Coordinates of C-alpha atoms in Angstrom, one line a residue:
M1 CA 114.3 96.9 91.8
S2 CA 111.0 97.0 93.5
G3 CA 107.8 95.1 92.9
Y4 CA 104.4 94.1 94.3
Y5 CA 104.1 91.6 97.1
A6 CA 100.9 89.9 98.4
I7 CA 100.7 89.7 102.1
E8 CA 97.9 87.3 103.4
G9 CA 97.1 87.0 107.0
W10 CA 94.9 84.2 108.5
D11 CA 93.1 85.1 111.6
E12 CA 93.2 83.2 114.8
Q13 CA 89.8 81.8 116.0
D14 CA 87.8 84.3 118.1
S15 CA 90.2 87.2 117.4
L16 CA 87.6 89.8 116.5
E17 CA 88.1 91.9 119.7
R18 CA 91.9 91.9 119.2
R19 CA 91.4 92.8 115.6
Q20 CA 89.2 95.8 116.5
A21 CA 91.6 97.0 119.1
A22 CA 94.6 96.9 116.8
R23 CA 92.7 98.2 113.7
P24 CA 93.6 101.9 114.1
D25 CA 97.4 101.2 114.1
H26 CA 97.0 98.6 111.3
L27 CA 95.1 101.2 109.2
A28 CA 97.7 103.9 109.9
R29 CA 100.4 101.8 108.4
L30 CA 98.3 101.1 105.4
Q31 CA 97.6 104.9 105.1
R32 CA 101.4 105.5 105.0
L33 CA 101.8 103.0 102.1
T34 CA 98.9 104.8 100.3
E35 CA 100.4 108.2 100.8
A36 CA 103.7 106.9 99.4
G37 CA 101.8 105.5 96.3
R38 CA 102.8 101.9 97.2
L39 CA 99.4 100.3 98.1
L40 CA 97.6 98.5 95.3
L41 CA 94.8 97.1 97.5
A42 CA 94.0 96.0 101.0
G43 CA 91.1 94.5 102.9
P44 CA 89.7 91.8 105.1
F45 CA 88.0 88.5 104.3
P46 CA 84.6 88.6 106.1
A47 CA 83.7 85.2 107.7
C48 CA 80.3 85.3 106.0
D49 CA 79.0 86.8 102.8
S50 CA 78.1 90.2 104.2
P51 CA 79.8 93.6 104.1
D52 CA 79.4 93.7 107.9
P53 CA 79.9 90.2 109.3
G54 CA 79.1 91.3 112.8
P55 CA 80.2 88.8 115.5
A56 CA 81.2 86.3 112.8
G57 CA 84.2 88.5 112.3
F58 CA 86.9 87.9 109.7
T59 CA 89.0 85.0 108.5
G60 CA 92.0 87.1 107.5
S61 CA 93.3 89.9 105.3
L62 CA 95.0 90.6 102.0
I63 CA 97.4 93.4 101.3
V64 CA 99.1 94.0 97.9
A65 CA 101.8 96.7 98.0
E66 CA 105.1 97.7 96.5
F67 CA 108.3 96.9 98.4
A68 CA 112.0 97.0 97.4
S69 CA 112.3 93.2 98.0
L70 CA 110.7 90.1 99.4
E71 CA 112.7 90.6 102.5
D72 CA 111.4 94.2 102.9
A73 CA 107.8 93.0 102.4
Q74 CA 108.3 90.2 105.0
A75 CA 109.8 92.6 107.5
W76 CA 106.9 95.0 107.0
A77 CA 104.4 92.1 107.4
D78 CA 106.2 90.9 110.6
A79 CA 105.8 94.3 112.1
D80 CA 102.0 94.5 111.5
P81 CA 100.0 95.4 114.6
Y82 CA 97.7 92.5 113.9
V83 CA 100.7 90.2 114.3
A84 CA 101.7 91.8 117.6
A85 CA 98.1 91.7 118.9
G86 CA 97.7 88.0 118.1
V87 CA 95.1 88.5 115.4
Y88 CA 97.0 86.6 112.7
A89 CA 97.7 82.9 113.2
R90 CA 100.0 83.0 110.2
V91 CA 101.1 85.3 107.5
S92 CA 102.3 84.5 103.9
V93 CA 104.3 87.0 101.8
K94 CA 105.0 86.3 98.2
P95 CA 105.7 88.2 95.0
F96 CA 102.7 89.4 93.0
R97 CA 102.5 90.3 89.4
K98 CA 99.7 92.8 88.4
V99 CA 98.4 92.0 85.0
L100 CA 94.9 93.5 84.8
P101 CA 93.5 96.1 84.8

C-alpha cells in the first residue's frame, strides 16, 4: 500500500552556493517523480518574504510525494543531492494525508 509522505529539509546556514550547485540534480529527481505521477508538491522556503530572496537564500524545502512506505520515502530523502552537498542540516520524513482540495 502506498501513500503520501512529507519530506522537509532544513538548510544549513550559508548554504546558498551549495544549494545552487546541487539544484539541477535535485530538480531532476523531482522531475522523475512528476513523470511517474507521484509528486503532489515541492518547493523551497525563501528566507524572506520574496519570490526571489537573493543572497538571503532559503531556510529549507518541502516535498510531498507518493511512496510505497515510510522506509522508501526515507531512503529517497537520504539520497537527495541536497543531503550529499551539505545543503540540509536535517531532514524529516513523515506520513501525509491529503484532505483538500
